[in-house]
mmCIF file with all atom_site columns, C-alpha atoms in Angstrom:
data_model
loop_
_atom_site.group_PDB
_atom_site.id
_atom_site.type_symbol
_atom_site.label_atom_id
_atom_site.label_alt_id
_atom_site.label_comp_id
_atom_site.label_asym_id
_atom_site.label_entity_id
_atom_site.label_seq_id
_atom_site.pdbx_PDB_ins_code
_atom_site.Cartn_x
_atom_site.Cartn_y
_atom_site.Cartn_z
_atom_site.occupancy
_atom_site.B_iso_or_equiv
_atom_site.pdbx_formal_charge
_atom_site.auth_seq_id
_atom_site.auth_comp_id
_atom_site.auth_asym_id
_atom_site.auth_atom_id
_atom_site.pdbx_PDB_model_num
ATOM 1   C CA . ASP R 1 1   ? 143.987 55.876 136.209 1.00 0.00 ? 1   ASP R CA 1
ATOM 2   C CA . GLY R 1 2   ? 144.961 52.258 136.846 1.00 0.00 ? 2   GLY R CA 1
ATOM 3   C CA . GLY R 1 3   ? 148.223 51.599 138.545 1.00 0.00 ? 3   GLY R CA 1
ATOM 4   C CA . ILE R 1 4   ? 150.217 50.516 141.556 1.00 0.00 ? 4   ILE R CA 1
ATOM 5   C CA . THR R 1 5   ? 150.581 52.684 144.615 1.00 0.00 ? 5   THR R CA 1
ATOM 6   C CA . GLN R 1 6   ? 153.345 52.320 147.156 1.00 0.00 ? 6   GLN R CA 1
ATOM 7   C CA . SER R 1 7   ? 153.445 54.362 150.284 1.00 0.00 ? 7   SER R CA 1
ATOM 8   C CA . PRO R 1 8   ? 155.259 56.075 151.749 1.00 0.00 ? 8   PRO R CA 1
ATOM 9   C CA . LYS R 1 9   ? 157.988 57.035 149.283 1.00 0.00 ? 9   LYS R CA 1
ATOM 10  C CA . TYR R 1 10  ? 160.555 57.417 152.067 1.00 0.00 ? 10  TYR R CA 1
ATOM 11  C CA . LEU R 1 11  ? 160.497 55.583 155.377 1.00 0.00 ? 11  LEU R CA 1
ATOM 12  C CA . PHE R 1 12  ? 162.864 55.870 158.301 1.00 0.00 ? 12  PHE R CA 1
ATOM 13  C CA . ARG R 1 13  ? 163.019 53.436 161.215 1.00 0.00 ? 13  ARG R CA 1
ATOM 14  C CA . LYS R 1 14  ? 165.226 52.612 164.129 1.00 0.00 ? 14  LYS R CA 1
ATOM 15  C CA . GLU R 1 15  ? 166.981 49.281 164.253 1.00 0.00 ? 15  GLU R CA 1
ATOM 16  C CA . GLY R 1 16  ? 164.921 46.635 166.008 1.00 0.00 ? 16  GLY R CA 1
ATOM 17  C CA . GLN R 1 17  ? 161.550 47.948 164.860 1.00 0.00 ? 17  GLN R CA 1
ATOM 18  C CA . ASN R 1 18  ? 159.269 46.161 162.450 1.00 0.00 ? 18  ASN R CA 1
ATOM 19  C CA . VAL R 1 19  ? 157.964 48.261 159.571 1.00 0.00 ? 19  VAL R CA 1
ATOM 20  C CA . THR R 1 20  ? 155.215 47.621 157.028 1.00 0.00 ? 20  THR R CA 1
ATOM 21  C CA . LEU R 1 21  ? 155.365 48.840 153.441 1.00 0.00 ? 21  LEU R CA 1
ATOM 22  C CA . SER R 1 22  ? 152.111 49.319 151.590 1.00 0.00 ? 22  SER R CA 1
ATOM 23  C CA . CYS R 1 23  ? 151.344 48.171 148.040 1.00 0.00 ? 23  CYS R CA 1
ATOM 24  C CA . GLU R 1 24  ? 147.944 48.625 146.400 1.00 0.00 ? 24  GLU R CA 1
ATOM 25  C CA . GLN R 1 25  ? 146.922 47.987 142.798 1.00 0.00 ? 25  GLN R CA 1
ATOM 26  C CA . ASN R 1 26  ? 143.710 48.755 140.910 1.00 0.00 ? 26  ASN R CA 1
ATOM 27  C CA . LEU R 1 27  ? 144.682 46.871 137.746 1.00 0.00 ? 27  LEU R CA 1
ATOM 28  C CA . ASN R 1 28  ? 142.664 43.803 138.748 1.00 0.00 ? 28  ASN R CA 1
ATOM 29  C CA . HIS R 1 29  ? 145.848 41.765 138.528 1.00 0.00 ? 29  HIS R CA 1
ATOM 30  C CA . ASP R 1 30  ? 146.006 38.345 140.118 1.00 0.00 ? 30  ASP R CA 1
ATOM 31  C CA . ALA R 1 31  ? 149.710 38.189 140.947 1.00 0.00 ? 31  ALA R CA 1
ATOM 32  C CA . MET R 1 32  ? 151.756 40.571 143.072 1.00 0.00 ? 32  MET R CA 1
ATOM 33  C CA . TYR R 1 33  ? 155.445 40.675 143.885 1.00 0.00 ? 33  TYR R CA 1
ATOM 34  C CA . TRP R 1 34  ? 157.906 42.329 146.221 1.00 0.00 ? 34  TRP R CA 1
ATOM 35  C CA . TYR R 1 35  ? 161.469 43.042 145.159 1.00 0.00 ? 35  TYR R CA 1
ATOM 36  C CA . ARG R 1 36  ? 164.435 44.504 146.930 1.00 0.00 ? 36  ARG R CA 1
ATOM 37  C CA . GLN R 1 37  ? 166.885 46.646 144.968 1.00 0.00 ? 37  GLN R CA 1
ATOM 38  C CA . ASP R 1 38  ? 170.424 47.388 146.093 1.00 0.00 ? 38  ASP R CA 1
ATOM 39  C CA . PRO R 1 39  ? 173.048 49.209 144.010 1.00 0.00 ? 39  PRO R CA 1
ATOM 40  C CA . GLY R 1 40  ? 174.740 46.863 141.548 1.00 0.00 ? 40  GLY R CA 1
ATOM 41  C CA . GLN R 1 41  ? 172.551 43.888 142.442 1.00 0.00 ? 41  GLN R CA 1
ATOM 42  C CA . GLY R 1 42  ? 169.505 44.366 140.279 1.00 0.00 ? 42  GLY R CA 1
ATOM 43  C CA . LEU R 1 43  ? 166.130 43.250 141.603 1.00 0.00 ? 43  LEU R CA 1
ATOM 44  C CA . ARG R 1 44  ? 165.848 40.327 143.993 1.00 0.00 ? 44  ARG R CA 1
ATOM 45  C CA . LEU R 1 45  ? 162.509 38.670 144.639 1.00 0.00 ? 45  LEU R CA 1
ATOM 46  C CA . ILE R 1 46  ? 161.359 38.644 148.262 1.00 0.00 ? 46  ILE R CA 1
ATOM 47  C CA . TYR R 1 47  ? 157.828 37.201 148.105 1.00 0.00 ? 47  TYR R CA 1
ATOM 48  C CA . TYR R 1 48  ? 155.143 36.744 145.524 1.00 0.00 ? 48  TYR R CA 1
ATOM 49  C CA . SER R 1 49  ? 151.459 35.888 145.531 1.00 0.00 ? 49  SER R CA 1
ATOM 50  C CA . GLN R 1 50  ? 149.447 34.495 142.636 1.00 0.00 ? 50  GLN R CA 1
ATOM 51  C CA . ILE R 1 51  ? 146.105 34.400 144.418 1.00 0.00 ? 51  ILE R CA 1
ATOM 52  C CA . VAL R 1 52  ? 144.421 35.807 147.506 1.00 0.00 ? 52  VAL R CA 1
ATOM 53  C CA . ASN R 1 53  ? 145.392 34.091 150.770 1.00 0.00 ? 53  ASN R CA 1
ATOM 54  C CA . ASP R 1 54  ? 148.370 32.363 149.195 1.00 0.00 ? 54  ASP R CA 1
ATOM 55  C CA . PHE R 1 55  ? 151.988 33.474 148.768 1.00 0.00 ? 55  PHE R CA 1
ATOM 56  C CA . GLN R 1 56  ? 155.413 31.967 148.182 1.00 0.00 ? 56  GLN R CA 1
ATOM 57  C CA . LYS R 1 57  ? 158.907 32.836 149.274 1.00 0.00 ? 57  LYS R CA 1
ATOM 58  C CA . GLY R 1 58  ? 161.248 34.299 146.736 1.00 0.00 ? 58  GLY R CA 1
ATOM 59  C CA . ASP R 1 59  ? 165.013 34.246 146.760 1.00 0.00 ? 59  ASP R CA 1
ATOM 60  C CA . ILE R 1 60  ? 165.566 36.429 149.829 1.00 0.00 ? 60  ILE R CA 1
ATOM 61  C CA . ALA R 1 61  ? 162.525 35.947 152.092 1.00 0.00 ? 61  ALA R CA 1
ATOM 62  C CA . GLU R 1 62  ? 164.388 35.724 155.410 1.00 0.00 ? 62  GLU R CA 1
ATOM 63  C CA . GLY R 1 63  ? 163.471 38.586 157.718 1.00 0.00 ? 63  GLY R CA 1
ATOM 64  C CA . TYR R 1 64  ? 160.367 39.547 155.730 1.00 0.00 ? 64  TYR R CA 1
ATOM 65  C CA . SER R 1 65  ? 156.690 38.636 155.928 1.00 0.00 ? 65  SER R CA 1
ATOM 66  C CA . VAL R 1 66  ? 153.652 39.334 153.741 1.00 0.00 ? 66  VAL R CA 1
ATOM 67  C CA . SER R 1 67  ? 149.901 38.890 153.663 1.00 0.00 ? 67  SER R CA 1
ATOM 68  C CA . ARG R 1 68  ? 147.388 38.791 150.819 1.00 0.00 ? 68  ARG R CA 1
ATOM 69  C CA . GLU R 1 69  ? 143.927 39.227 152.294 1.00 0.00 ? 69  GLU R CA 1
ATOM 70  C CA . LYS R 1 70  ? 142.606 41.227 149.350 1.00 0.00 ? 70  LYS R CA 1
ATOM 71  C CA . LYS R 1 71  ? 143.363 41.027 145.650 1.00 0.00 ? 71  LYS R CA 1
ATOM 72  C CA . GLU R 1 72  ? 144.296 44.699 145.573 1.00 0.00 ? 72  GLU R CA 1
ATOM 73  C CA . SER R 1 73  ? 146.706 44.726 148.486 1.00 0.00 ? 73  SER R CA 1
ATOM 74  C CA . PHE R 1 74  ? 150.022 43.006 149.272 1.00 0.00 ? 74  PHE R CA 1
ATOM 75  C CA . PRO R 1 75  ? 151.756 44.613 152.266 1.00 0.00 ? 75  PRO R CA 1
ATOM 76  C CA . LEU R 1 76  ? 155.336 43.726 153.145 1.00 0.00 ? 76  LEU R CA 1
ATOM 77  C CA . THR R 1 77  ? 156.619 43.727 156.728 1.00 0.00 ? 77  THR R CA 1
ATOM 78  C CA . VAL R 1 78  ? 160.326 44.127 157.263 1.00 0.00 ? 78  VAL R CA 1
ATOM 79  C CA . THR R 1 79  ? 161.017 42.530 160.616 1.00 0.00 ? 79  THR R CA 1
ATOM 80  C CA . SER R 1 80  ? 163.803 43.150 163.078 1.00 0.00 ? 80  SER R CA 1
ATOM 81  C CA . ALA R 1 81  ? 165.273 39.806 161.947 1.00 0.00 ? 81  ALA R CA 1
ATOM 82  C CA . GLN R 1 82  ? 166.260 41.288 158.587 1.00 0.00 ? 82  GLN R CA 1
ATOM 83  C CA . LYS R 1 83  ? 169.968 41.958 159.028 1.00 0.00 ? 83  LYS R CA 1
ATOM 84  C CA . ASN R 1 84  ? 170.376 44.701 156.448 1.00 0.00 ? 84  ASN R CA 1
ATOM 85  C CA . PRO R 1 85  ? 166.959 46.241 155.755 1.00 0.00 ? 85  PRO R CA 1
ATOM 86  C CA . THR R 1 86  ? 168.059 49.566 154.253 1.00 0.00 ? 86  THR R CA 1
ATOM 87  C CA . ALA R 1 87  ? 167.161 49.329 150.560 1.00 0.00 ? 87  ALA R CA 1
ATOM 88  C CA . PHE R 1 88  ? 164.754 50.400 147.833 1.00 0.00 ? 88  PHE R CA 1
ATOM 89  C CA . TYR R 1 89  ? 161.648 48.200 147.774 1.00 0.00 ? 89  TYR R CA 1
ATOM 90  C CA . LEU R 1 90  ? 159.558 47.712 144.658 1.00 0.00 ? 90  LEU R CA 1
ATOM 91  C CA . CYS R 1 91  ? 156.123 46.180 144.343 1.00 0.00 ? 91  CYS R CA 1
ATOM 92  C CA . ALA R 1 92  ? 154.864 44.784 141.055 1.00 0.00 ? 92  ALA R CA 1
ATOM 93  C CA . SER R 1 93  ? 151.809 43.017 139.681 1.00 0.00 ? 93  SER R CA 1
ATOM 94  C CA . SER R 1 94  ? 150.855 40.936 136.678 1.00 0.00 ? 94  SER R CA 1
ATOM 95  C CA . THR R 1 95  ? 147.824 39.075 135.417 1.00 0.00 ? 95  THR R CA 1
ATOM 96  C CA . GLN R 1 96  ? 147.640 35.367 134.665 1.00 0.00 ? 96  GLN R CA 1
ATOM 97  C CA . GLY R 1 97  ? 148.994 34.438 131.275 1.00 0.00 ? 97  GLY R CA 1
ATOM 98  C CA . ILE R 1 98  ? 150.441 37.905 130.745 1.00 0.00 ? 98  ILE R CA 1
ATOM 99  C CA . TYR R 1 99  ? 153.973 37.726 131.958 1.00 0.00 ? 99  TYR R CA 1
ATOM 100 C CA . GLU R 1 100 ? 155.073 41.327 131.995 1.00 0.00 ? 100 GLU R CA 1
ATOM 101 C CA . GLN R 1 101 ? 155.053 42.920 135.399 1.00 0.00 ? 101 GLN R CA 1
ATOM 102 C CA . TYR R 1 102 ? 153.966 46.442 136.180 1.00 0.00 ? 102 TYR R CA 1
ATOM 103 C CA . PHE R 1 103 ? 155.823 48.284 138.903 1.00 0.00 ? 103 PHE R CA 1
ATOM 104 C CA . GLY R 1 104 ? 154.973 50.787 141.571 1.00 0.00 ? 104 GLY R CA 1
ATOM 105 C CA . PRO R 1 105 ? 157.131 53.852 142.280 1.00 0.00 ? 105 PRO R CA 1
ATOM 106 C CA . GLY R 1 106 ? 159.004 52.189 145.148 1.00 0.00 ? 106 GLY R CA 1
ATOM 107 C CA . THR R 1 107 ? 159.653 52.885 148.822 1.00 0.00 ? 107 THR R CA 1
ATOM 108 C CA . ARG R 1 108 ? 163.110 53.758 150.090 1.00 0.00 ? 108 ARG R CA 1
ATOM 109 C CA . LEU R 1 109 ? 163.569 52.359 153.584 1.00 0.00 ? 109 LEU R CA 1
ATOM 110 C CA . THR R 1 110 ? 166.375 53.605 155.794 1.00 0.00 ? 110 THR R CA 1
ATOM 111 C CA . VAL R 1 111 ? 167.047 51.861 159.086 1.00 0.00 ? 111 VAL R CA 1
ATOM 112 C CA . THR R 1 112 ? 169.525 53.386 161.517 1.00 0.00 ? 112 THR R CA 1
ATOM 113 C CA . ALA Q 2 1   ? 167.312 27.779 136.552 1.00 0.00 ? 1   ALA Q CA 1
ATOM 114 C CA . GLN Q 2 2   ? 167.007 30.852 134.419 1.00 0.00 ? 2   GLN Q CA 1
ATOM 115 C CA . SER Q 2 3   ? 169.562 33.657 134.607 1.00 0.00 ? 3   SER Q CA 1
ATOM 116 C CA . VAL Q 2 4   ? 170.332 36.940 132.922 1.00 0.00 ? 4   VAL Q CA 1
ATOM 117 C CA . THR Q 2 5   ? 173.673 38.649 132.376 1.00 0.00 ? 5   THR Q CA 1
ATOM 118 C CA . GLN Q 2 6   ? 174.109 42.289 131.513 1.00 0.00 ? 6   GLN Q CA 1
ATOM 119 C CA . PRO Q 2 7   ? 177.851 42.537 130.972 1.00 0.00 ? 7   PRO Q CA 1
ATOM 120 C CA . ASP Q 2 8   ? 178.044 46.329 130.899 1.00 0.00 ? 8   ASP Q CA 1
ATOM 121 C CA . ILE Q 2 9   ? 177.599 48.015 134.267 1.00 0.00 ? 9   ILE Q CA 1
ATOM 122 C CA . HIS Q 2 10  ? 177.869 51.549 132.885 1.00 0.00 ? 10  HIS Q CA 1
ATOM 123 C CA . ILE Q 2 11  ? 177.810 52.927 129.346 1.00 0.00 ? 11  ILE Q CA 1
ATOM 124 C CA . THR Q 2 12  ? 178.395 56.516 128.225 1.00 0.00 ? 12  THR Q CA 1
ATOM 125 C CA . VAL Q 2 13  ? 177.065 57.665 124.872 1.00 0.00 ? 13  VAL Q CA 1
ATOM 126 C CA . SER Q 2 14  ? 176.995 61.032 123.158 1.00 0.00 ? 14  SER Q CA 1
ATOM 127 C CA . GLU Q 2 15  ? 173.606 62.551 122.472 1.00 0.00 ? 15  GLU Q CA 1
ATOM 128 C CA . GLY Q 2 16  ? 172.517 61.636 118.951 1.00 0.00 ? 16  GLY Q CA 1
ATOM 129 C CA . ALA Q 2 17  ? 174.740 58.567 118.800 1.00 0.00 ? 17  ALA Q CA 1
ATOM 130 C CA . SER Q 2 18  ? 173.435 55.020 118.475 1.00 0.00 ? 18  SER Q CA 1
ATOM 131 C CA . LEU Q 2 19  ? 173.084 52.719 121.459 1.00 0.00 ? 19  LEU Q CA 1
ATOM 132 C CA . GLU Q 2 20  ? 173.263 49.002 122.050 1.00 0.00 ? 20  GLU Q CA 1
ATOM 133 C CA . LEU Q 2 21  ? 172.845 47.451 125.492 1.00 0.00 ? 21  LEU Q CA 1
ATOM 134 C CA . ARG Q 2 22  ? 173.730 43.792 125.820 1.00 0.00 ? 22  ARG Q CA 1
ATOM 135 C CA . CYS Q 2 23  ? 171.697 41.072 127.488 1.00 0.00 ? 23  CYS Q CA 1
ATOM 136 C CA . ASN Q 2 24  ? 172.482 37.360 127.584 1.00 0.00 ? 24  ASN Q CA 1
ATOM 137 C CA . TYR Q 2 25  ? 170.140 34.830 129.120 1.00 0.00 ? 25  TYR Q CA 1
ATOM 138 C CA . SER Q 2 26  ? 170.330 31.241 130.185 1.00 0.00 ? 26  SER Q CA 1
ATOM 139 C CA . TYR Q 2 27  ? 167.219 29.121 129.951 1.00 0.00 ? 27  TYR Q CA 1
ATOM 140 C CA . GLY Q 2 28  ? 166.495 25.669 128.571 1.00 0.00 ? 28  GLY Q CA 1
ATOM 141 C CA . ALA Q 2 29  ? 163.194 26.375 126.846 1.00 0.00 ? 29  ALA Q CA 1
ATOM 142 C CA . THR Q 2 30  ? 161.941 29.318 124.844 1.00 0.00 ? 30  THR Q CA 1
ATOM 143 C CA . PRO Q 2 31  ? 162.266 32.340 127.076 1.00 0.00 ? 31  PRO Q CA 1
ATOM 144 C CA . TYR Q 2 32  ? 160.067 35.339 127.475 1.00 0.00 ? 32  TYR Q CA 1
ATOM 145 C CA . LEU Q 2 33  ? 162.313 38.406 127.409 1.00 0.00 ? 33  LEU Q CA 1
ATOM 146 C CA . PHE Q 2 34  ? 161.795 41.944 128.603 1.00 0.00 ? 34  PHE Q CA 1
ATOM 147 C CA . TRP Q 2 35  ? 163.581 45.254 128.795 1.00 0.00 ? 35  TRP Q CA 1
ATOM 148 C CA . TYR Q 2 36  ? 162.694 47.740 131.508 1.00 0.00 ? 36  TYR Q CA 1
ATOM 149 C CA . VAL Q 2 37  ? 163.934 51.272 132.183 1.00 0.00 ? 37  VAL Q CA 1
ATOM 150 C CA . GLN Q 2 38  ? 164.282 52.943 135.571 1.00 0.00 ? 38  GLN Q CA 1
ATOM 151 C CA . SER Q 2 39  ? 164.871 56.626 136.252 1.00 0.00 ? 39  SER Q CA 1
ATOM 152 C CA . PRO Q 2 40  ? 166.603 57.456 139.548 1.00 0.00 ? 40  PRO Q CA 1
ATOM 153 C CA . GLY Q 2 41  ? 164.375 56.827 142.545 1.00 0.00 ? 41  GLY Q CA 1
ATOM 154 C CA . GLN Q 2 42  ? 161.500 55.578 140.410 1.00 0.00 ? 42  GLN Q CA 1
ATOM 155 C CA . GLY Q 2 43  ? 159.851 52.287 139.571 1.00 0.00 ? 43  GLY Q CA 1
ATOM 156 C CA . LEU Q 2 44  ? 160.512 50.269 136.424 1.00 0.00 ? 44  LEU Q CA 1
ATOM 157 C CA . GLN Q 2 45  ? 158.757 50.923 133.138 1.00 0.00 ? 45  GLN Q CA 1
ATOM 158 C CA . LEU Q 2 46  ? 158.390 48.242 130.486 1.00 0.00 ? 46  LEU Q CA 1
ATOM 159 C CA . LEU Q 2 47  ? 160.118 49.198 127.217 1.00 0.00 ? 47  LEU Q CA 1
ATOM 160 C CA . LEU Q 2 48  ? 159.419 46.076 125.177 1.00 0.00 ? 48  LEU Q CA 1
ATOM 161 C CA . LYS Q 2 49  ? 158.882 42.346 125.355 1.00 0.00 ? 49  LYS Q CA 1
ATOM 162 C CA . TYR Q 2 50  ? 159.469 39.213 123.288 1.00 0.00 ? 50  TYR Q CA 1
ATOM 163 C CA . PHE Q 2 51  ? 157.300 36.117 123.570 1.00 0.00 ? 51  PHE Q CA 1
ATOM 164 C CA . SER Q 2 52  ? 157.468 34.518 120.132 1.00 0.00 ? 52  SER Q CA 1
ATOM 165 C CA . GLY Q 2 53  ? 157.315 35.303 116.437 1.00 0.00 ? 53  GLY Q CA 1
ATOM 166 C CA . ASP Q 2 54  ? 159.277 38.104 114.830 1.00 0.00 ? 54  ASP Q CA 1
ATOM 167 C CA . THR Q 2 55  ? 162.665 38.264 116.500 1.00 0.00 ? 55  THR Q CA 1
ATOM 168 C CA . LEU Q 2 56  ? 162.926 42.034 116.102 1.00 0.00 ? 56  LEU Q CA 1
ATOM 169 C CA . VAL Q 2 57  ? 160.562 43.755 118.497 1.00 0.00 ? 57  VAL Q CA 1
ATOM 170 C CA . GLN Q 2 58  ? 159.702 47.413 118.689 1.00 0.00 ? 58  GLN Q CA 1
ATOM 171 C CA . GLY Q 2 59  ? 159.060 49.178 121.949 1.00 0.00 ? 59  GLY Q CA 1
ATOM 172 C CA . ILE Q 2 60  ? 158.263 52.561 123.332 1.00 0.00 ? 60  ILE Q CA 1
ATOM 173 C CA . LYS Q 2 61  ? 160.500 55.638 123.139 1.00 0.00 ? 61  LYS Q CA 1
ATOM 174 C CA . GLY Q 2 62  ? 162.080 54.479 119.872 1.00 0.00 ? 62  GLY Q CA 1
ATOM 175 C CA . PHE Q 2 63  ? 163.768 51.385 121.319 1.00 0.00 ? 63  PHE Q CA 1
ATOM 176 C CA . GLU Q 2 64  ? 163.983 47.995 119.645 1.00 0.00 ? 64  GLU Q CA 1
ATOM 177 C CA . ALA Q 2 65  ? 165.505 44.655 120.584 1.00 0.00 ? 65  ALA Q CA 1
ATOM 178 C CA . GLU Q 2 66  ? 166.494 41.571 118.667 1.00 0.00 ? 66  GLU Q CA 1
ATOM 179 C CA . PHE Q 2 67  ? 166.172 38.021 119.960 1.00 0.00 ? 67  PHE Q CA 1
ATOM 180 C CA . LYS Q 2 68  ? 169.009 35.789 118.782 1.00 0.00 ? 68  LYS Q CA 1
ATOM 181 C CA . ARG Q 2 69  ? 168.478 32.242 119.965 1.00 0.00 ? 69  ARG Q CA 1
ATOM 182 C CA . SER Q 2 70  ? 171.857 31.020 118.694 1.00 0.00 ? 70  SER Q CA 1
ATOM 183 C CA . GLN Q 2 71  ? 173.627 33.614 120.821 1.00 0.00 ? 71  GLN Q CA 1
ATOM 184 C CA . SER Q 2 72  ? 171.185 33.526 123.758 1.00 0.00 ? 72  SER Q CA 1
ATOM 185 C CA . SER Q 2 73  ? 170.972 37.282 123.468 1.00 0.00 ? 73  SER Q CA 1
ATOM 186 C CA . PHE Q 2 74  ? 168.338 39.996 123.522 1.00 0.00 ? 74  PHE Q CA 1
ATOM 187 C CA . ASN Q 2 75  ? 170.178 43.257 122.934 1.00 0.00 ? 75  ASN Q CA 1
ATOM 188 C CA . LEU Q 2 76  ? 168.455 46.614 123.180 1.00 0.00 ? 76  LEU Q CA 1
ATOM 189 C CA . ARG Q 2 77  ? 169.113 49.241 120.515 1.00 0.00 ? 77  ARG Q CA 1
ATOM 190 C CA . LYS Q 2 78  ? 168.246 52.810 119.701 1.00 0.00 ? 78  LYS Q CA 1
ATOM 191 C CA . PRO Q 2 79  ? 169.469 54.604 116.573 1.00 0.00 ? 79  PRO Q CA 1
ATOM 192 C CA . SER Q 2 80  ? 169.842 58.037 118.175 1.00 0.00 ? 80  SER Q CA 1
ATOM 193 C CA . VAL Q 2 81  ? 169.790 58.661 121.919 1.00 0.00 ? 81  VAL Q CA 1
ATOM 194 C CA . HIS Q 2 82  ? 168.351 61.711 123.636 1.00 0.00 ? 82  HIS Q CA 1
ATOM 195 C CA . TRP Q 2 83  ? 169.467 63.205 126.945 1.00 0.00 ? 83  TRP Q CA 1
ATOM 196 C CA . SER Q 2 84  ? 166.205 61.944 128.453 1.00 0.00 ? 84  SER Q CA 1
ATOM 197 C CA . ASP Q 2 85  ? 167.301 58.345 127.819 1.00 0.00 ? 85  ASP Q CA 1
ATOM 198 C CA . ALA Q 2 86  ? 169.787 58.572 130.681 1.00 0.00 ? 86  ALA Q CA 1
ATOM 199 C CA . ALA Q 2 87  ? 168.571 55.934 133.143 1.00 0.00 ? 87  ALA Q CA 1
ATOM 200 C CA . GLU Q 2 88  ? 169.206 52.374 134.257 1.00 0.00 ? 88  GLU Q CA 1
ATOM 201 C CA . TYR Q 2 89  ? 168.124 49.563 131.990 1.00 0.00 ? 89  TYR Q CA 1
ATOM 202 C CA . PHE Q 2 90  ? 167.215 46.066 133.106 1.00 0.00 ? 90  PHE Q CA 1
ATOM 203 C CA . CYS Q 2 91  ? 166.819 42.936 131.056 1.00 0.00 ? 91  CYS Q CA 1
ATOM 204 C CA . ALA Q 2 92  ? 164.558 40.201 132.445 1.00 0.00 ? 92  ALA Q CA 1
ATOM 205 C CA . VAL Q 2 93  ? 163.693 36.626 131.500 1.00 0.00 ? 93  VAL Q CA 1
ATOM 206 C CA . GLY Q 2 94  ? 160.611 34.562 132.225 1.00 0.00 ? 94  GLY Q CA 1
ATOM 207 C CA . ALA Q 2 95  ? 159.044 31.401 130.890 1.00 0.00 ? 95  ALA Q CA 1
ATOM 208 C CA . PHE Q 2 96  ? 155.694 29.894 130.064 1.00 0.00 ? 96  PHE Q CA 1
ATOM 209 C CA . GLY Q 2 97  ? 153.963 28.673 133.206 1.00 0.00 ? 97  GLY Q CA 1
ATOM 210 C CA . ASN Q 2 98  ? 156.337 30.541 135.476 1.00 0.00 ? 98  ASN Q CA 1
ATOM 211 C CA . GLU Q 2 99  ? 155.065 33.913 136.610 1.00 0.00 ? 99  GLU Q CA 1
ATOM 212 C CA . LYS Q 2 100 ? 158.396 34.885 138.151 1.00 0.00 ? 100 LYS Q CA 1
ATOM 213 C CA . LEU Q 2 101 ? 160.896 37.004 136.260 1.00 0.00 ? 101 LEU Q CA 1
ATOM 214 C CA . THR Q 2 102 ? 164.650 36.941 136.721 1.00 0.00 ? 102 THR Q CA 1
ATOM 215 C CA . PHE Q 2 103 ? 166.336 40.314 136.324 1.00 0.00 ? 103 PHE Q CA 1
ATOM 216 C CA . GLY Q 2 104 ? 169.835 41.233 135.279 1.00 0.00 ? 104 GLY Q CA 1
ATOM 217 C CA . THR Q 2 105 ? 171.915 43.562 137.413 1.00 0.00 ? 105 THR Q CA 1
ATOM 218 C CA . GLY Q 2 106 ? 171.260 46.509 135.127 1.00 0.00 ? 106 GLY Q CA 1
ATOM 219 C CA . THR Q 2 107 ? 173.216 48.860 132.866 1.00 0.00 ? 107 THR Q CA 1
ATOM 220 C CA . ARG Q 2 108 ? 173.435 52.508 133.771 1.00 0.00 ? 108 ARG Q CA 1
ATOM 221 C CA . LEU Q 2 109 ? 173.342 54.776 130.724 1.00 0.00 ? 109 LEU Q CA 1
ATOM 222 C CA . THR Q 2 110 ? 174.909 58.235 130.804 1.00 0.00 ? 110 THR Q CA 1
ATOM 223 C CA . ILE Q 2 111 ? 174.359 60.667 127.938 1.00 0.00 ? 111 ILE Q CA 1
ATOM 224 C CA . ILE Q 2 112 ? 176.946 63.370 127.256 1.00 0.00 ? 112 ILE Q CA 1
ATOM 225 C CA . PRO Q 2 113 ? 176.260 66.482 125.161 1.00 0.00 ? 113 PRO Q CA 1
#
């Protein structure tokens, strides 16, 4: 089955540690996205990538970093510089010219 | 810049009753509009989309939405809700040549027996 995989589903870290969230897709989609979801705030775009080895900042990129070395993979690193990292993180993908995005199941990150 | 407003944070509907969730967008050109549904702790699932053409679009799970350019709205409707429709619903707007979507803050739907 084609789809988007995010792992792990739950992630716990201590403050001051960097943590990397995984996102893999086998839909052969060109574009991939990372969103952060907090209660009452909808989805906010962190980073997106339309092609391998290229990515752009979204609305709330500070404290996050990404890489896009393979078409299928778009990992997100939450760095210690992110002031409030506890949130639900969603990865999505889309293909060029087709604007709907397909979402993974999400990773809930808790930092204490 | 494009924006989306979902004025209702939380709606409660009786099972079997009709439903309408409101979505207003702001965008200068012809928008691409979407409705997504999210169950607790899950990802988002696309319900329906509007790109052009017929302003009444049908989606999955018995949902439909109507694009009204004069009102800058794209409201989601269902004639008779089921308990399984309880979830959070997000409206999103995009545009030709812009792969990014802008999401509303969501409407949480509760179904009562």
